[in-house]
mmCIF file of C-alpha atoms in Angstrom:
data_model
loop_
_atom_site.group_PDB
_atom_site.id
_atom_site.type_symbol
_atom_site.label_atom_id
_atom_site.label_comp_id
_atom_site.label_asym_id
_atom_site.label_seq_id
_atom_site.Cartn_x
_atom_site.Cartn_y
_atom_site.Cartn_z
ATOM 1 C CA MET A 1372 0.000 0.000 0.000
ATOM 2 C CA LEU A 1373 3.037 2.267 0.212
ATOM 3 C CA ASP A 1374 4.072 1.784 -3.418
ATOM 4 C CA GLY A 1375 5.308 5.093 -4.789
ATOM 5 C CA TYR A 1376 6.489 6.384 -1.416
ATOM 6 C CA GLU A 1377 10.142 7.148 -0.791
ATOM 7 C CA LYS A 1378 11.337 5.692 2.512
ATOM 8 C CA SER A 1379 14.074 7.243 4.629
ATOM 9 C CA GLU A 1380 15.172 7.059 8.249
ATOM 10 C CA PHE A 1381 15.360 10.228 10.322
ATOM 11 C CA ALA A 1382 17.102 10.535 13.683
ATOM 12 C CA ALA A 1383 17.006 13.465 16.090
ATOM 13 C CA PRO A 1384 17.471 13.966 19.841
ATOM 14 C CA ILE A 1385 14.657 14.616 22.290
ATOM 15 C CA ALA A 1386 14.967 16.791 25.413
ATOM 16 C CA SER A 1387 16.423 13.936 27.488
ATOM 17 C CA GLY A 1388 19.318 13.673 25.055
ATOM 18 C CA ASP A 1389 18.185 10.271 23.763
ATOM 19 C CA MET A 1390 18.415 9.852 20.004
ATOM 20 C CA VAL A 1391 15.104 8.812 18.427
ATOM 21 C CA HIS A 1392 14.930 7.017 15.062
ATOM 22 C CA HIS A 1393 11.829 6.635 12.887
ATOM 23 C CA ASP A 1394 11.149 5.954 9.217
ATOM 24 C CA VAL A 1395 9.514 8.665 7.122
ATOM 25 C CA TYR A 1396 7.552 8.005 3.928
ATOM 26 C CA THR A 1397 7.223 10.817 1.371
ATOM 27 C CA ARG A 1398 5.300 11.096 -1.872
ATOM 28 C CA GLY A 1399 3.953 13.792 -4.179
ATOM 29 C CA SER A 1400 5.168 17.242 -5.130
ATOM 30 C CA GLY A 1401 4.348 20.774 -4.084
ATOM 31 C CA PRO A 1402 3.895 22.323 -0.628
ATOM 32 C CA VAL A 1403 4.846 19.931 2.173
ATOM 33 C CA VAL A 1404 2.262 18.568 4.622
ATOM 34 C CA VAL A 1405 3.260 16.267 7.485
ATOM 35 C CA ILE A 1406 0.487 13.828 8.427
ATOM 36 C CA VAL A 1407 1.201 12.586 11.945
ATOM 37 C CA GLN A 1408 -0.453 9.199 12.441
ATOM 38 C CA GLU A 1409 -3.219 8.640 14.961
ATOM 39 C CA LEU A 1410 -3.335 5.736 17.421
ATOM 40 C CA PRO A 1411 -4.903 3.126 15.054
ATOM 41 C CA GLY A 1412 -1.830 3.498 12.850
ATOM 42 C CA ILE A 1413 -0.991 4.213 9.218
ATOM 43 C CA GLY A 1414 -3.844 2.111 7.884
ATOM 44 C CA PRO A 1415 -5.859 2.299 4.656
ATOM 45 C CA GLU A 1416 -7.850 5.325 5.854
ATOM 46 C CA THR A 1417 -4.719 7.341 6.662
ATOM 47 C CA LEU A 1418 -3.221 6.420 3.307
ATOM 48 C CA SER A 1419 -6.469 7.507 1.625
ATOM 49 C CA LEU A 1420 -6.152 10.863 3.389
ATOM 50 C CA ALA A 1421 -2.574 11.130 2.123
ATOM 51 C CA ASP A 1422 -3.815 10.348 -1.408
ATOM 52 C CA ARG A 1423 -6.310 13.206 -1.203
ATOM 53 C CA PHE A 1424 -3.530 15.622 -0.305
ATOM 54 C CA ILE A 1425 -1.247 14.316 -3.048
ATOM 55 C CA GLU A 1426 -4.028 14.541 -5.639
ATOM 56 C CA SER A 1427 -4.620 18.128 -4.502
ATOM 57 C CA GLY A 1428 -1.029 19.120 -5.267
ATOM 58 C CA PHE A 1429 0.800 18.559 -1.983
ATOM 59 C CA ARG A 1430 3.880 16.580 -1.032
ATOM 60 C CA VAL A 1431 3.016 14.338 1.939
ATOM 61 C CA ALA A 1432 5.425 13.192 4.638
ATOM 62 C CA LEU A 1433 4.241 10.292 6.796
ATOM 63 C CA PRO A 1434 6.407 9.685 9.877
ATOM 64 C CA HIS A 1435 5.997 6.068 11.011
ATOM 65 C CA LEU A 1436 6.001 6.357 14.813
ATOM 66 C CA PHE A 1437 4.617 2.951 15.849
ATOM 67 C CA GLY A 1438 2.609 -0.044 14.712
ATOM 68 C CA PRO A 1439 2.331 -2.119 11.534
ATOM 69 C CA LEU A 1440 1.997 -0.391 8.187
ATOM 70 C CA GLY A 1441 -1.074 -0.632 5.991
ATOM 71 C CA LYS A 1442 -3.516 -1.834 8.625
ATOM 72 C CA VAL A 1443 -5.254 -0.668 11.797
ATOM 73 C CA SER A 1444 -4.090 -2.056 15.152
ATOM 74 C CA LEU A 1445 -5.779 -0.056 17.903
ATOM 75 C CA VAL A 1446 -5.163 -2.299 20.929
ATOM 76 C CA GLY A 1447 -1.742 -3.396 19.748
ATOM 77 C CA ASN A 1448 -0.644 0.174 19.119
ATOM 78 C CA MET A 1449 -1.818 1.301 22.546
ATOM 79 C CA LEU A 1450 0.475 -1.327 24.043
ATOM 80 C CA ARG A 1451 3.303 -0.234 21.766
ATOM 81 C CA VAL A 1452 2.914 3.412 22.810
ATOM 82 C CA PHE A 1453 3.068 2.412 26.475
ATOM 83 C CA CYS A 1454 6.311 0.571 25.677
ATOM 84 C CA ILE A 1455 7.969 3.717 24.272
ATOM 85 C CA ARG A 1456 7.279 5.942 27.250
ATOM 86 C CA ARG A 1457 10.430 7.965 26.632
ATOM 87 C CA GLU A 1458 8.649 9.372 23.543
ATOM 88 C CA PHE A 1459 4.976 9.489 24.568
ATOM 89 C CA HIS A 1460 3.642 10.816 27.890
ATOM 90 C CA LEU A 1461 -0.047 10.045 27.510
ATOM 91 C CA PHE A 1462 -1.182 11.278 30.924
ATOM 92 C CA GLN A 1463 1.071 14.312 31.233
ATOM 93 C CA ASN A 1464 -0.717 17.560 32.091
ATOM 94 C CA ASN A 1465 0.773 20.906 31.083
ATOM 95 C CA ALA A 1466 3.718 19.401 29.189
ATOM 96 C CA THR A 1467 4.008 17.878 25.753
ATOM 97 C CA SER A 1468 5.337 14.444 24.805
ATOM 98 C CA PRO A 1469 9.072 14.239 23.978
ATOM 99 C CA ILE A 1470 8.305 12.964 20.450
ATOM 100 C CA VAL A 1471 7.336 16.546 19.601
ATOM 101 C CA ASP A 1472 11.060 17.442 19.745
ATOM 102 C CA TRP A 1473 11.691 14.829 17.052
ATOM 103 C CA LEU A 1474 8.756 16.070 14.964
ATOM 104 C CA LYS A 1475 10.015 19.667 15.136
ATOM 105 C CA ALA A 1476 13.425 18.515 13.903
ATOM 106 C CA LEU A 1477 11.740 16.583 11.083
ATOM 107 C CA CYS A 1478 9.767 19.668 10.012
ATOM 108 C CA ARG A 1479 12.972 21.713 9.919
ATOM 109 C CA LYS A 1480 14.668 19.056 7.786
ATOM 110 C CA LEU A 1481 11.751 18.905 5.348
ATOM 111 C CA ARG A 1482 11.777 22.677 5.017
ATOM 112 C CA THR A 1483 15.468 22.555 4.103
ATOM 113 C CA ASP A 1484 15.324 19.460 1.890
ATOM 114 C CA TYR A 1485 12.488 20.786 -0.269
ATOM 115 C CA THR A 1486 13.481 24.459 -0.128
ATOM 116 C CA VAL A 1487 10.128 25.693 1.131
ATOM 117 C CA SER A 1488 9.401 28.556 3.504
ATOM 118 C CA GLY A 1489 7.672 26.177 5.913
ATOM 119 C CA VAL A 1490 5.514 23.077 6.181
ATOM 120 C CA GLY A 1491 1.977 22.222 7.220
ATOM 121 C CA VAL A 1492 1.084 19.669 9.882
ATOM 122 C CA ILE A 1493 -2.026 17.663 10.671
ATOM 123 C CA GLY A 1494 -2.211 15.646 13.900
ATOM 124 C CA MET A 1495 -5.069 13.337 14.856
ATOM 125 C CA CYS A 1496 -6.293 11.802 18.124
ATOM 126 C CA LEU A 1497 -3.173 10.810 20.058
ATOM 127 C CA THR A 1498 -1.148 13.273 17.963
ATOM 128 C CA GLY A 1499 -3.802 15.977 17.625
ATOM 129 C CA ASN A 1500 -2.307 17.974 20.477
ATOM 130 C CA PHE A 1501 1.138 17.686 18.881
ATOM 131 C CA ALA A 1502 -0.145 19.746 15.956
ATOM 132 C CA ILE A 1503 -0.760 22.635 18.342
ATOM 133 C CA SER A 1504 2.684 22.347 19.953
ATOM 134 C CA LEU A 1505 4.397 22.181 16.550
ATOM 135 C CA MET A 1506 3.110 25.660 15.686
ATOM 136 C CA ALA A 1507 5.736 26.961 18.138
ATOM 137 C CA ASP A 1508 8.482 26.029 15.654
ATOM 138 C CA ASP A 1509 9.303 28.482 12.885
ATOM 139 C CA SER A 1510 9.446 25.640 10.329
ATOM 140 C CA VAL A 1511 5.662 25.163 10.680
ATOM 141 C CA LEU A 1512 3.437 27.696 8.936
ATOM 142 C CA ALA A 1513 0.072 25.943 9.215
ATOM 143 C CA SER A 1514 -1.375 23.300 11.483
ATOM 144 C CA VAL A 1515 -4.566 21.287 11.973
ATOM 145 C CA ALA A 1516 -5.473 19.515 15.228
ATOM 146 C CA SER A 1517 -8.090 16.836 14.623
ATOM 147 C CA GLN A 1518 -9.821 15.324 17.678
ATOM 148 C CA PRO A 1519 -6.914 16.217 20.044
ATOM 149 C CA SER A 1520 -7.296 13.781 22.956
ATOM 150 C CA LEU A 1521 -4.280 14.198 25.262
ATOM 151 C CA PRO A 1522 -3.707 14.153 28.146
ATOM 152 C CA LEU A 1523 -5.769 11.047 28.757
ATOM 153 C CA MET A 1524 -7.942 11.074 31.886
ATOM 154 C CA ASN A 1525 -8.002 14.889 32.108
ATOM 155 C CA LYS A 1526 -10.325 16.508 29.603
ATOM 156 C CA HIS A 1527 -9.780 19.965 31.111
ATOM 157 C CA ALA A 1528 -5.969 20.039 30.774
ATOM 158 C CA LEU A 1529 -3.672 20.847 27.871
ATOM 159 C CA HIS A 1530 -0.808 18.625 26.732
ATOM 160 C CA MET A 1531 1.628 21.547 26.685
ATOM 161 C CA SER A 1532 3.282 23.920 29.130
ATOM 162 C CA GLU A 1533 2.358 27.554 29.726
ATOM 163 C CA ALA A 1534 5.591 28.597 27.981
ATOM 164 C CA GLU A 1535 4.619 26.547 24.918
ATOM 165 C CA VAL A 1536 1.145 28.093 24.941
ATOM 166 C CA ASP A 1537 2.741 31.551 24.894
ATOM 167 C CA GLN A 1538 5.043 30.583 22.016
ATOM 168 C CA VAL A 1539 2.171 29.189 19.988
ATOM 169 C CA ARG A 1540 0.005 32.248 20.685
ATOM 170 C CA THR A 1541 2.793 34.474 19.365
ATOM 171 C CA ARG A 1542 3.214 32.442 16.174
ATOM 172 C CA LEU A 1543 -0.539 32.362 15.564
ATOM 173 C CA ASP A 1544 -0.668 36.126 15.997
ATOM 174 C CA GLU A 1545 1.925 36.306 13.215
ATOM 175 C CA HIS A 1546 0.461 33.718 10.850
ATOM 176 C CA GLY A 1547 -3.258 33.674 11.568
ATOM 177 C CA PRO A 1548 -5.448 31.035 13.207
ATOM 178 C CA MET A 1549 -4.853 27.298 12.975
ATOM 179 C CA LEU A 1550 -7.743 24.821 12.667
ATOM 180 C CA ALA A 1551 -9.165 22.195 15.013
ATOM 181 C CA TYR A 1552 -11.979 19.663 14.501
ATOM 182 C CA ARG A 1553 -13.992 17.189 16.569
ATOM 183 C CA PHE A 1554 -17.311 15.337 16.381
ATOM 184 C CA GLU A 1555 -20.065 16.517 18.706
ATOM 185 C CA GLY A 1556 -20.484 13.074 20.265
ATOM 186 C CA ASP A 1557 -16.799 12.160 20.510
ATOM 187 C CA VAL A 1558 -16.172 10.413 23.842
ATOM 188 C CA LEU A 1559 -12.380 10.939 23.719
ATOM 189 C CA CYS A 1560 -12.180 14.530 22.515
ATOM 190 C CA LYS A 1561 -15.107 16.071 24.392
ATOM 191 C CA ALA A 1562 -16.414 19.614 24.362
ATOM 192 C CA ASP A 1563 -14.398 20.260 27.540
ATOM 193 C CA LYS A 1564 -11.181 19.729 25.578
ATOM 194 C CA PHE A 1565 -12.173 22.386 23.045
ATOM 195 C CA ASP A 1566 -13.166 24.648 25.942
ATOM 196 C CA ALA A 1567 -9.669 24.256 27.397
ATOM 197 C CA ILE A 1568 -8.078 25.097 24.041
ATOM 198 C CA ASP A 1569 -10.432 28.034 23.586
ATOM 199 C CA SER A 1570 -9.595 29.376 27.052
ATOM 200 C CA ALA A 1571 -5.843 29.070 26.475
ATOM 201 C CA PHE A 1572 -5.676 30.583 23.010
ATOM 202 C CA ASN A 1573 -8.752 32.610 22.116
ATOM 203 C CA ASP A 1574 -9.529 35.881 23.849
ATOM 204 C CA ASP A 1575 -9.872 39.044 21.804
ATOM 205 C CA ILE A 1576 -8.182 37.186 18.910
ATOM 206 C CA GLU A 1577 -9.253 33.870 17.386
ATOM 207 C CA ARG A 1578 -6.022 31.878 17.301
ATOM 208 C CA VAL A 1579 -7.506 28.377 17.036
ATOM 209 C CA ARG A 1580 -10.604 28.047 14.872
ATOM 210 C CA LEU A 1581 -12.617 25.331 16.606
ATOM 211 C CA THR A 1582 -15.118 23.378 14.513
ATOM 212 C CA THR A 1583 -17.494 20.761 15.942
ATOM 213 C CA LEU A 1584 -19.109 18.442 13.410
ATOM 214 C CA PRO A 1585 -22.440 16.656 13.976
ATOM 215 C CA GLY A 1586 -22.299 12.972 14.801
ATOM 216 C CA LYS A 1587 -20.786 10.478 17.246
ATOM 217 C CA GLY A 1588 -17.617 9.615 15.371
ATOM 218 C CA HIS A 1589 -14.033 10.199 16.419
ATOM 219 C CA SER A 1590 -11.615 10.178 13.472
ATOM 220 C CA VAL A 1591 -12.768 13.139 11.390
ATOM 221 C CA PHE A 1592 -10.469 12.628 8.400
ATOM 222 C CA THR A 1593 -9.830 8.868 8.460
ATOM 223 C CA LEU A 1594 -11.940 6.070 9.986
ATOM 224 C CA ASP A 1595 -15.123 8.174 10.264
ATOM 225 C CA PHE A 1596 -14.609 10.202 7.106
ATOM 226 C CA ALA A 1597 -17.613 10.350 4.761
ATOM 227 C CA ASP A 1598 -17.422 11.864 1.285
ATOM 228 C CA ALA A 1599 -19.832 13.527 -1.149
ATOM 229 C CA GLY A 1600 -21.211 16.555 0.642
ATOM 230 C CA GLU A 1601 -20.915 15.202 4.178
ATOM 231 C CA PRO A 1602 -19.618 17.504 6.969
ATOM 232 C CA THR A 1603 -16.293 15.652 7.006
ATOM 233 C CA ARG A 1604 -15.814 16.334 3.290
ATOM 234 C CA VAL A 1605 -16.574 20.021 3.853
ATOM 235 C CA ALA A 1606 -14.013 20.022 6.673
ATOM 236 C CA LEU A 1607 -11.388 18.415 4.429
ATOM 237 C CA GLU A 1608 -11.963 21.046 1.744
ATOM 238 C CA GLU A 1609 -11.478 23.729 4.413
ATOM 239 C CA VAL A 1610 -8.190 22.113 5.425
ATOM 240 C CA LEU A 1611 -6.944 21.852 1.835
ATOM 241 C CA ALA A 1612 -7.799 25.507 1.188
ATOM 242 C CA TYR A 1613 -6.114 26.532 4.447
ATOM 243 C CA PHE A 1614 -2.887 24.740 3.557
ATOM 244 C CA ARG A 1615 -2.912 26.145 0.017
ATOM 245 C CA ASP A 1616 -3.246 29.648 1.416
ATOM 246 C CA LYS A 1617 -0.569 29.306 4.096
ATOM 247 C CA LEU A 1618 1.994 27.214 2.173
ATOM 248 C CA ALA A 1619 1.740 28.528 -1.388
#
């Protein structure tokens, strides 16, 4: 299912000093968008999302952070994430996971490799909050947080420090609002999570544009995506237009 993708390995240190290695799959041409996998993995639905970006004129980078390729493995991947606790801090309040350091370094490398002014990022579920944190880096010009669900067990907290919030607020003041999406009936990314994001970022300025779609799904752009005029298709068109505007 990854025919046509170019595979490379990328290594970068995290805050602890540990060197982290992950494969990265790239395909397409044009402005660069990093799709950060959600917990179920890089399955058919994530690859279909990548295809939609590629067909719309973007170059996609897919970092492979955990799990098998080409299929969904929800329970297995949860166990895998718990086994790489140096990279993922699922229950951490007011601090982001160390893997974000690696993702920032990857975004900087992609900016240099493809000679672009910056890249776009979309994070989903487990990685939805990472998309917000990545806006703090000057290599990221546009970002989309879909059903951001961390930290687990605390729907009122953010998965980033106050200093990171301030950095992201400053960048969003410079570059305009980023986007965030959730389903109304989502049991993982509840309304309280959007309230926490709204409270942290939006006051007299809209820095994160929060969109709640009707329905009880969870994965807006992958497993619960519906095409042909459905709210998820409208949301995807908004995202594509947003990235075209910010990355062109």
